[in-house]
Coordinates of C-alpha atoms and ligand atoms in Angstrom, one line a residue:
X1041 CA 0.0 0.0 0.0
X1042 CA 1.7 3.4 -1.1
X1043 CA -1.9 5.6 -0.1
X1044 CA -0.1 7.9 2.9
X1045 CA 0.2 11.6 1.6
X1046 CA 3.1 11.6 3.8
X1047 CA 4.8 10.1 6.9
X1048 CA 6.7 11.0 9.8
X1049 CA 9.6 9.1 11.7
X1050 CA 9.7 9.8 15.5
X1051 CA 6.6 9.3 17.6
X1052 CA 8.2 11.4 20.9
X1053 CA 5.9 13.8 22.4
X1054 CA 5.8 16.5 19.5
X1055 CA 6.0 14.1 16.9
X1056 CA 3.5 12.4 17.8
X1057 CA 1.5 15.6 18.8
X1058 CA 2.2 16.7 15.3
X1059 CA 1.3 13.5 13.3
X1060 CA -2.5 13.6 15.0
X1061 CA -2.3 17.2 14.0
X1062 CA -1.7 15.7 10.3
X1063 CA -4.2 13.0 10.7
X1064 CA -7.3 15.7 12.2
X1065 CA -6.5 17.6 9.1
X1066 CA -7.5 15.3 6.5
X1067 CA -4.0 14.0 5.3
X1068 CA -3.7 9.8 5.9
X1069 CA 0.0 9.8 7.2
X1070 CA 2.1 6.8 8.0
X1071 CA 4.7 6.6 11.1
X1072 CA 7.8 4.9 12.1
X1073 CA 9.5 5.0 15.5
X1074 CA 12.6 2.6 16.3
X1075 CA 11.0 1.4 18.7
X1076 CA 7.9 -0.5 17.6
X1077 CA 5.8 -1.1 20.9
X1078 CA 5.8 3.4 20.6
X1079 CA 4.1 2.7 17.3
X1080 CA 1.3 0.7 18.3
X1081 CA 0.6 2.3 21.1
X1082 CA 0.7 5.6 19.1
X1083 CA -1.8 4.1 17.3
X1084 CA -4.1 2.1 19.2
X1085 CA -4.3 5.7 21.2
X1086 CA -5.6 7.5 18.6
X1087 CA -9.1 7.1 18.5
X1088 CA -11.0 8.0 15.6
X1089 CA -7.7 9.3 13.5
X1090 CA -6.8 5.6 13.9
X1091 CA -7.8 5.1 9.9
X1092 CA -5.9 7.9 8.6
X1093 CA -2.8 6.6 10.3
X1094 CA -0.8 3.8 8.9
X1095 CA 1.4 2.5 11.5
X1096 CA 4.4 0.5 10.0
X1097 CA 7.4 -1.9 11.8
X1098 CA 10.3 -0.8 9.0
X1099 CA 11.4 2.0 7.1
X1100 CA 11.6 -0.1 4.1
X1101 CA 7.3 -0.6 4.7
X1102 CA 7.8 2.9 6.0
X1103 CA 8.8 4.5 2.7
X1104 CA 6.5 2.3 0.7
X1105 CA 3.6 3.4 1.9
X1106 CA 3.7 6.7 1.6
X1107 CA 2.8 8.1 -2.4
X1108 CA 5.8 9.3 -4.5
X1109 CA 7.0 11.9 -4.5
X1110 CA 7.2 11.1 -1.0
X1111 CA 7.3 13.7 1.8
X1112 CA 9.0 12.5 5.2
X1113 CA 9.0 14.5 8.4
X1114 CA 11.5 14.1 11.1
X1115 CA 11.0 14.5 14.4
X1116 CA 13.9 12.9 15.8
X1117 CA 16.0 14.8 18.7
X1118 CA 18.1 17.6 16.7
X1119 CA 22.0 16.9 16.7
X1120 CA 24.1 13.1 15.5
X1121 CA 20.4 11.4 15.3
X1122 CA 19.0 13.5 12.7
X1123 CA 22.3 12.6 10.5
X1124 CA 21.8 9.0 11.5
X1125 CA 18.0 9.2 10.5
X1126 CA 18.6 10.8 6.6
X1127 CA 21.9 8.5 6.4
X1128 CA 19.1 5.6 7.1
X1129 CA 16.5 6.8 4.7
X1130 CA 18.2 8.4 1.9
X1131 CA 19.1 4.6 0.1
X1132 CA 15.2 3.7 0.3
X1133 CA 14.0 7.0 -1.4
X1134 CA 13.7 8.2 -4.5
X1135 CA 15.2 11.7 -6.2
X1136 CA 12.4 13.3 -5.8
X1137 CA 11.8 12.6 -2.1
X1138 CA 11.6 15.0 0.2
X1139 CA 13.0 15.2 3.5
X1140 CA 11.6 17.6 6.1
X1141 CA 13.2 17.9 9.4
X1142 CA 11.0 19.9 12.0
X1143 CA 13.5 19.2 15.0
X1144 CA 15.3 21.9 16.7
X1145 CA 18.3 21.8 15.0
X1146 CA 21.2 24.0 14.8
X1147 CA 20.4 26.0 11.5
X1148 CA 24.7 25.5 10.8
X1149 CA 23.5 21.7 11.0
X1150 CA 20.5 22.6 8.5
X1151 CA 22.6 24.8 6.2
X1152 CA 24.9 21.4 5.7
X1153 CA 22.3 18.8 5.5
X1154 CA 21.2 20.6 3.1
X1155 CA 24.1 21.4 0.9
X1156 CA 25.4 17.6 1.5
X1157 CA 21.6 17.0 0.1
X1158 CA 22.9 18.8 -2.9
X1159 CA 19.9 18.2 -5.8
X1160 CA 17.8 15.8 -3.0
X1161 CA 14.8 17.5 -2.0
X1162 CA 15.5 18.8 1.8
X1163 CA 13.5 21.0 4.1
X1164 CA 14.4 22.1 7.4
X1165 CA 11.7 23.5 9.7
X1166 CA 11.3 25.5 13.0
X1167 CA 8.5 24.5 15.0
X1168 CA 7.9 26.4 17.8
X1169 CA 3.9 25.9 20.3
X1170 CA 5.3 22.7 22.6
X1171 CA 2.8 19.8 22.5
X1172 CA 0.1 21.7 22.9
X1173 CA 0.8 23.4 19.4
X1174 CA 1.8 20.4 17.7
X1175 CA -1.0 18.9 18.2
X1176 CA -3.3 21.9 17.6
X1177 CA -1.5 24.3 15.3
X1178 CA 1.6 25.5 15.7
X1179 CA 4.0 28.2 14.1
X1180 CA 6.0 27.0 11.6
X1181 CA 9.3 28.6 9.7
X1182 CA 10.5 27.2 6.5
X1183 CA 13.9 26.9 5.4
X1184 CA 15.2 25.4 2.0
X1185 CA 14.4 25.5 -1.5
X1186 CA 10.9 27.3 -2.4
X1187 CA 9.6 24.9 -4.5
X1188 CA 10.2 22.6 -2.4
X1189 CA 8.4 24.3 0.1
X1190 CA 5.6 25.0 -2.2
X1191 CA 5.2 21.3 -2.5
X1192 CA 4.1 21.0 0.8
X1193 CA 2.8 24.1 2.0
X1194 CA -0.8 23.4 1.7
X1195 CA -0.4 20.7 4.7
X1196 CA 2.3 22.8 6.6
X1197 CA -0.8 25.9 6.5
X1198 CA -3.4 23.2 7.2
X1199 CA -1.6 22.3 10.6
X1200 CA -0.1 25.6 11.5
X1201 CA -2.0 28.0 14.4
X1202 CA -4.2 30.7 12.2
X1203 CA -4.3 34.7 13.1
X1204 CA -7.5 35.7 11.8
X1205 CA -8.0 32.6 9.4
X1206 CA -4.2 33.8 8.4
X1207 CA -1.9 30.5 8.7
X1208 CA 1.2 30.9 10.9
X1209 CA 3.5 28.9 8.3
X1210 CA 5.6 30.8 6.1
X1211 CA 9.0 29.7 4.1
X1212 CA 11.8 32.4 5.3
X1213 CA 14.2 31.4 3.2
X1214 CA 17.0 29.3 1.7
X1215 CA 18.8 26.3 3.8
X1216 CA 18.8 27.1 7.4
X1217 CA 17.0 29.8 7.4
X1218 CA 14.0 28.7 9.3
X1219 CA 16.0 26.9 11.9
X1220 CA 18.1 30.4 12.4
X1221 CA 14.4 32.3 12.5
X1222 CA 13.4 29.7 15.4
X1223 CA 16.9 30.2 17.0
X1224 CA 16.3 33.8 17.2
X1225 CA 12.0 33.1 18.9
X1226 CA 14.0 31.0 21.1
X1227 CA 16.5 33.6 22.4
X1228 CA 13.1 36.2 22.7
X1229 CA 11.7 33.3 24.6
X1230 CA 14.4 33.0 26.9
X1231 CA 14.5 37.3 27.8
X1232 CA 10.9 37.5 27.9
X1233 CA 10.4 34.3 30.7
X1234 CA 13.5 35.4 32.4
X1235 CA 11.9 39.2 32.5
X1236 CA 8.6 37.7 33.8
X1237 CA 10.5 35.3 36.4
X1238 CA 12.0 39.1 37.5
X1239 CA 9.3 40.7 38.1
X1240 CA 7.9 37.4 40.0
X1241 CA 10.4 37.7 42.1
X1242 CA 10.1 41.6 42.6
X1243 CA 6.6 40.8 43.7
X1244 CA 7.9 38.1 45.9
X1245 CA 11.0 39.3 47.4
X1246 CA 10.2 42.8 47.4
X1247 CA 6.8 43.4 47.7
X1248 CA 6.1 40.2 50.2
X1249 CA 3.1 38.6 47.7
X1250 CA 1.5 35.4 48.4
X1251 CA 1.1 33.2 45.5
X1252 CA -2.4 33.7 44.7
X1253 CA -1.9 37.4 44.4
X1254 CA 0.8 37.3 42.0
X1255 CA -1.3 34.4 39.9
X1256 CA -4.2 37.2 40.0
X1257 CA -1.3 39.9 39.1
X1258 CA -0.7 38.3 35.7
X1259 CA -4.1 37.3 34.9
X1260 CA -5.1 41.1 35.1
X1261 CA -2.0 41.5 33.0
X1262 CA -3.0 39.2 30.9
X1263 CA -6.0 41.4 29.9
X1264 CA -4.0 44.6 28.9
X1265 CA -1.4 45.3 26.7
X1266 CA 1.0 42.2 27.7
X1267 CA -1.6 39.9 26.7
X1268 CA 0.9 36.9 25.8
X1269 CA 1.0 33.2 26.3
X1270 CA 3.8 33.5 28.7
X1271 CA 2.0 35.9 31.1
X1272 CA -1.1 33.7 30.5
X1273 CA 1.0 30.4 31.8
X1274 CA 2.8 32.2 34.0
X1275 CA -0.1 33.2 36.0
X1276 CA -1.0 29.4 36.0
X1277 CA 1.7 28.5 37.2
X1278 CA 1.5 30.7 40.3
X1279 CA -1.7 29.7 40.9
X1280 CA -0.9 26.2 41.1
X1281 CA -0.8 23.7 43.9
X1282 CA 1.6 20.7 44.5
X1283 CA -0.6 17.3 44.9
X1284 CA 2.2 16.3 46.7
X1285 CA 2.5 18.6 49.6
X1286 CA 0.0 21.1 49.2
X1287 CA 2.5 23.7 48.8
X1288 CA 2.0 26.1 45.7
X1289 CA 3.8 24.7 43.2
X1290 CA 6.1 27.6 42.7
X1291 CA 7.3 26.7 46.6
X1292 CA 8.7 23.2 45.5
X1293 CA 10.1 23.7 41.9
X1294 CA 14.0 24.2 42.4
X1295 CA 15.1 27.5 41.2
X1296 CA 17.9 25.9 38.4
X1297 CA 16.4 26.2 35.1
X1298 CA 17.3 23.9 32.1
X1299 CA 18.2 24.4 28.5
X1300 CA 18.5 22.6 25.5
X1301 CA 21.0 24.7 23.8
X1302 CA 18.6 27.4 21.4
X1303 CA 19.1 30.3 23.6
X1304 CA 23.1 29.2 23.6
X1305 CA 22.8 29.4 19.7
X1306 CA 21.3 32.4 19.5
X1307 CA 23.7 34.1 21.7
X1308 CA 26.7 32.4 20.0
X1309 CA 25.5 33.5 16.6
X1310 CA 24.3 37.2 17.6
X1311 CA 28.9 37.7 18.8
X1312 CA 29.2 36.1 15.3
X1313 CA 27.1 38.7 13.9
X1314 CA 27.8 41.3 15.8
X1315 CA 24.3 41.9 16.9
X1316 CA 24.1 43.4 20.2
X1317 CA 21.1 42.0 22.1
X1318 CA 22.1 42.1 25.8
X1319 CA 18.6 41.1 27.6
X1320 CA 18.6 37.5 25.3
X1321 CA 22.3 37.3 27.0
X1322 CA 21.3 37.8 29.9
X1323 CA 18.6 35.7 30.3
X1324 CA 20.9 33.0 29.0
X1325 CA 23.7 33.8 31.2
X1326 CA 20.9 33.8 34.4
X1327 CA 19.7 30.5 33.3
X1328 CA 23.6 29.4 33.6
X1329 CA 23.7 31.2 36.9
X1330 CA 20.1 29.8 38.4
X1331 CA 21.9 26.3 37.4
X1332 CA 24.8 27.2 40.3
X1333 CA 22.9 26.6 43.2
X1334 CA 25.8 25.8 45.7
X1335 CA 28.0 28.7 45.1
X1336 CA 24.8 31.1 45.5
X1337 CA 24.1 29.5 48.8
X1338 CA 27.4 29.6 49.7
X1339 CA 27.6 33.7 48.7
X1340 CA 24.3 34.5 50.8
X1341 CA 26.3 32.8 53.6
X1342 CA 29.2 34.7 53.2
X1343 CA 27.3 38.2 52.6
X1344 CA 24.3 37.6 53.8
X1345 CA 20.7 38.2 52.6
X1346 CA 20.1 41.2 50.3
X1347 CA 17.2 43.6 52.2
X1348 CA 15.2 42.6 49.4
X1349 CA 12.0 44.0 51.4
X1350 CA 10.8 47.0 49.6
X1351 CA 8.5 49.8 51.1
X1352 CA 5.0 49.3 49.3
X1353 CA 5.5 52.9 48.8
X1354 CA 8.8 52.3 46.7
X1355 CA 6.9 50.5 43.5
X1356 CA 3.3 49.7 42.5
X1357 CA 2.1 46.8 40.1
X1358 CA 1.1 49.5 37.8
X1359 CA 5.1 51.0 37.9
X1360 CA 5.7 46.6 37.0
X1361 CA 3.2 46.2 34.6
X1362 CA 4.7 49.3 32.7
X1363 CA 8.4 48.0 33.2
X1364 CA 7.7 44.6 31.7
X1365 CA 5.8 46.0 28.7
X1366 CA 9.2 48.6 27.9
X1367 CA 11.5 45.3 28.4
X1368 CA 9.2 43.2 26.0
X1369 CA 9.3 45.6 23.6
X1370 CA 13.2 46.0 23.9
X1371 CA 13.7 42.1 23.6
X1372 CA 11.9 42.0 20.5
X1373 CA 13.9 45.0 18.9
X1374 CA 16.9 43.5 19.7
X1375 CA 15.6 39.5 18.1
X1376 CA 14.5 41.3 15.2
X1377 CA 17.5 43.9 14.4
X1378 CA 19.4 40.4 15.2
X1379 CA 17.6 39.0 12.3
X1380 CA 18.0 41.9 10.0
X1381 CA 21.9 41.5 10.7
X1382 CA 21.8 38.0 9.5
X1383 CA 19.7 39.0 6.7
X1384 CA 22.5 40.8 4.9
X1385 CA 25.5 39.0 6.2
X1386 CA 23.8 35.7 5.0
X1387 CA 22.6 36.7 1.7
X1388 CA 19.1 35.5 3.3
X1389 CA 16.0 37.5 2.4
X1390 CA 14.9 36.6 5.7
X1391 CA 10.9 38.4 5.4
X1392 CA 10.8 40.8 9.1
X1393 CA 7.3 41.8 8.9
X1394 CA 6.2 38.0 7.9
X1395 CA 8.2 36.7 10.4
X1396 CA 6.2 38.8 13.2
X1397 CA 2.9 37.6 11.4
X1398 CA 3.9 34.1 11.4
X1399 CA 4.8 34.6 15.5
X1400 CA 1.0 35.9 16.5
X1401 CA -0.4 32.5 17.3
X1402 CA 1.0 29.2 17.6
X1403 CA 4.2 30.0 19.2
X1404 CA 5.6 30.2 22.7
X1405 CA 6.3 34.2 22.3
X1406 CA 2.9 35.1 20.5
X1407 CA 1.1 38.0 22.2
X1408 CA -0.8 40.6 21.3
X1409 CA 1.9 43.5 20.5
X1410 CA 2.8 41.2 17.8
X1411 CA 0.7 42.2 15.5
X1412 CA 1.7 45.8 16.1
X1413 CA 5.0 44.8 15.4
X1414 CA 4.3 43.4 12.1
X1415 CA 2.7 46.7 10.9
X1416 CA 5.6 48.4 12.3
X1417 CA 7.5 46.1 10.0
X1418 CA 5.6 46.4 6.7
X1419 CA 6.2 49.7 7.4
X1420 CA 10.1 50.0 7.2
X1421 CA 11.7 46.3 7.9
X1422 CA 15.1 48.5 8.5
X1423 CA 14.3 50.1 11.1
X1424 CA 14.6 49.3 15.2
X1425 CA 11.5 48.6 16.1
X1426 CA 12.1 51.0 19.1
X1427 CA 12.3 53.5 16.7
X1428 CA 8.4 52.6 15.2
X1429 CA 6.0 55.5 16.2
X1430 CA 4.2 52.8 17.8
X1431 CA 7.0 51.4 20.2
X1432 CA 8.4 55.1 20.4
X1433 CA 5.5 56.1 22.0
X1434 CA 5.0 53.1 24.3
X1435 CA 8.7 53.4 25.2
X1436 CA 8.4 57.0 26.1
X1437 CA 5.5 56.0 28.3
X1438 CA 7.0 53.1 30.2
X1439 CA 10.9 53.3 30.1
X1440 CA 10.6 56.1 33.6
X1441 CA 9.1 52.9 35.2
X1442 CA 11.8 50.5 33.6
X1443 CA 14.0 52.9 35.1
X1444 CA 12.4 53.3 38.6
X1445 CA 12.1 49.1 39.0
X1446 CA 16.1 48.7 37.9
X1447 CA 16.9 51.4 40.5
X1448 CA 14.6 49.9 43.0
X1449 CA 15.9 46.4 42.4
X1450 CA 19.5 47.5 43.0
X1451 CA 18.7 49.3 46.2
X1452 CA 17.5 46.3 47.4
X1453 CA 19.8 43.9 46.0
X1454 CA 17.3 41.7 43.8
X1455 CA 19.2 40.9 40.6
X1456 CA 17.3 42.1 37.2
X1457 CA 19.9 40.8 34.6
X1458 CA 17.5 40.9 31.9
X1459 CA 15.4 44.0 32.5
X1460 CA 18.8 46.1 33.7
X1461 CA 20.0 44.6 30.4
X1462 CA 17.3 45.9 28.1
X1463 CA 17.3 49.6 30.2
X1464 CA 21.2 49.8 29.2
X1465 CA 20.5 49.0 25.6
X1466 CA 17.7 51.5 25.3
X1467 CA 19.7 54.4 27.3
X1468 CA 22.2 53.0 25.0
X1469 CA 20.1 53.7 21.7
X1470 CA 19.2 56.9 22.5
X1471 CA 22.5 58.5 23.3
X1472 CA 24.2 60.4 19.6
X1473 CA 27.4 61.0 21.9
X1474 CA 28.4 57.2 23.9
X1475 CA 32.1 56.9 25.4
X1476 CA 33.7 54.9 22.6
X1477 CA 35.5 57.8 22.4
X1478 CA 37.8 56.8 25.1
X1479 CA 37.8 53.3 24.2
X1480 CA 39.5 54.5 20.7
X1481 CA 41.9 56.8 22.7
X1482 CA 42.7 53.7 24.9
X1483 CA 43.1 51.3 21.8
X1484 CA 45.0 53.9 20.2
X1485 CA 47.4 54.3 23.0
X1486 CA 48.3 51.0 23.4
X1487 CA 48.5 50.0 20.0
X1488 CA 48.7 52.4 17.3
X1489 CA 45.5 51.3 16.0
X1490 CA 44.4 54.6 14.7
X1491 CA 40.9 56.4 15.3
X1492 CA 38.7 58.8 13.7
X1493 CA 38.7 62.6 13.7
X1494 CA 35.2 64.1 14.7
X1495 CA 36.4 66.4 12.1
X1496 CA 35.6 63.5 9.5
X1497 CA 39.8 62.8 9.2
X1498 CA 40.6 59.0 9.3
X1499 CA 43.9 57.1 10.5
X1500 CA 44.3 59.5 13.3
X1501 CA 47.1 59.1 15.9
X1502 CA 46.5 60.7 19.2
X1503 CA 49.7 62.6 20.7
X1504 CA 50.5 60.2 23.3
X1505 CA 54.3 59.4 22.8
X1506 CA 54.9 63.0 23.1
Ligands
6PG2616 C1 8.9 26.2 21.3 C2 9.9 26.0 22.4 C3 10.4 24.6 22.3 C4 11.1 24.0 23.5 C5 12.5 24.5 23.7 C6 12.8 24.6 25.2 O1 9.1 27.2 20.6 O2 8.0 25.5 21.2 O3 11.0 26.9 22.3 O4 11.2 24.5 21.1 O5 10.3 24.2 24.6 O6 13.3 23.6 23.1 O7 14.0 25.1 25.2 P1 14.9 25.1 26.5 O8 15.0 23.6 27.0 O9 16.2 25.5 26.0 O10 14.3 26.0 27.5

């Protein structure tokens, strides 16, 4: 039987997710795992999608029952096993077969699967909406070659979340391009949860909140302009009580977050670029920190507890709410100008107002500024989005409380990496005269390396033998 309009190898939580998402939208798929017991269960579990789903025990059965040209999703842990998987297929498929790998993988990884691919039909796509929106429509960003793309676009928009009946699924470009697009969400999604986790524990540390209040604190900020998925979860997650003890959950989760390596990527490529966005370093750098949990015990022993304890007086959830919306805002300028860097020094087209469009629904970092942002976009795609009249204006508004939190939060000793980070980048941004000056002096002094006149005179020398 060759009936399947396509298949998918890896029946792990989001492949799995994402092959019922397949098999609710119409399209008869057929699915492999290495492990065969996973298949059958996959597919004694799934109810009524059961007929669409043709569960097979090799990749030779595999392959022959999906229609040629075939098209064969992966969604096999990104890294050695994605290699393994294509080095495994690629003798059982035809020319025109299509591989589509809609791990996370490294977009370098992408760029030379799909090179080694050569005239063999590859895709590599970012994924981004956890089970949740694998199952149910996630946002998708294409990388490869567009026709090859085109030739499976119609089930890629058939799966993906929708904006207004829109589909969140667009091709960004050649090779890795989609994987570097998801890399970059990732690195937003690290600043904005670490910037939320901030002002969690502002409300906690500083202000003395239970639980319960902060949970109601983000679901009323979940109803203005920071309407996002993370605030949304993030208030669930403070409302939440361990079965185990009774405890709210927030009380017995250890405060040593994980990683899989995205936010790493980003940060790696954005030095390779030389694309400053300091609050997506930060928040990686305080996920490495939060992971050093007996040196920071050991420091509060040896300094003691930062006062922490603010006077109510000192900050209200309004001055909060305002300071989180002017750090969003500054994340995304900095993902986004990140992306407009790679644009040129990759030779990628990479599409800034459709990326914004394809981010409104479906992913982890959709929220409802995003759709502002992709005006702001369409507008002029060169341009900070700080500097958009729209963010301009909201900027203006909230940076005096981004400002008053930071100061606040340094009185009393609570560390902000990634808000402090996004208020230095926009003081930064706004300032025509910085002190590079000196720097230039400085590298000049020690080592001839010349500088530039303000009177427009290159290849300057500054008198300092005299
Ligand atoms: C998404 C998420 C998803 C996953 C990350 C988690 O867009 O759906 O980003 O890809 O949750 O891999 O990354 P960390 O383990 O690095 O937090």
């Amino acid at each position: 039987m060759s009936n399947a309009e396509i298949g998918l190898i890896g029946l792990g939580t989001m492949g799995a997710a994402m092959a019922l998402n397949i098999a609710d939208n119409g399209f008869d798929i057929a699915v492999w795992n290495r492990t065969t017991s996973t298949t059958q269960s996959f597919h004694k579990d799934a109810g009524d999608l059961a007929n669409r789903i043709s569960p097979t025990e090799t990749l030779k059965d595999f392959v022959a029952a999906i229609k040629a040209p075939r098209a064969i999703i992966l969604m096999v842990p990104a890294g050695e096993a994605v290699d393994e998987q294509i080095a495994a297929l690629r003798p059982l498929l035809g020319a025109d077969d299509l591989i589509i790998d809609a791990g996370n993988a490294n977009f370098h990884d992408t760029n030379r699967r799909a090179r080694d691919a050569g005239d063999l039909p590859y895709l590599g796509i970012g994924v981004s909406g956890g089970e949740e929106g694998a199952r149910f429509g996630p946002s998708i960003m294409g990388g490869g070659k567009r026709a090859h793309w085109d030739r499976v676009s119609h089930i890629l928009h058939a799966i993906s979340a929708k904006h207004k009946g829109q589909p969140c699924a667009t091709w960004m470009g050649e090779e890795g391009a989609g994987h570097f697009v998801k890399a970059v969400h990732n690195g937003i999604e690290y600043a904005d949860m670490q910037m939320i986790s901030e002002v969690y524990g502002i409300m906690r540390d500083g202000l003395g909140m239970t639980n319960p209040a902060i949970a109601e604190t983000f679901t009323a900020w979940d109803q203005g302009p920071l309407k996002s998925y993370l605030i949304e979860i993030s208030a669930k997650v403070a409302a939440a009580t361990d079965p185990k003890t009774g405890a709210p959950m927030l009380d017995v989760i250890v405060d040593a977050a994980g990683q899989k390596g995205t936010g790493r990527w980003t940060v790696i490529e954005a030095q390779h670029l030389a694309a400053p966005i300091p609050a997506i370093e930060a928040a990686v750098v305080a996920r490495n920190l939060s992971s050093q949990r007996a040196a920071r015990a050991a420091g509060e022993d040896l300094f003691g507890t930062a006062p922490r304890h603010m006077p109510h007086e000192s900050l209200t959830l309004a001055a909060l709410e305002s300071a989180l919306m002017a750090g969003k805002v500054l994340c995304y300028a900095q993902g986004f100008s990140m992306i407009s860097n790679a644009s040129d020094d990759f030779g990628w087209a990479l599409p800034l107002p459709e990326i914004a469009e394809v981010w409104r629904e479906g992913c982890i970092i959709r929220s409802a500024m995003l759709d502002d942002m992709a005006t702001a976009l369409r507008d002029d795609a060169e341009r900070n989005l700080m500097m958009a009249p729209k963010f301009t204006t909201i900027l203006k508004e909230t940076h005096g409380s981004l400002r008053q939190v930071v100061a606040q939060a340094a009185l009393h000793g609570l560390a902000l990496p990634a808000l402090s980070s996004g208020l230095a980048y926009f003081d930064a941004m706004r300032t025509a005269r910085g002190t590079a000056n000196m720097i230039q002096g400085q590298r000049d002094f020690f080592g001839a390396h010349g500088f530039e006149h303000i009177d427009g005179a290159t290849d300057q020398n500054g008198p300092w033998g005299s």
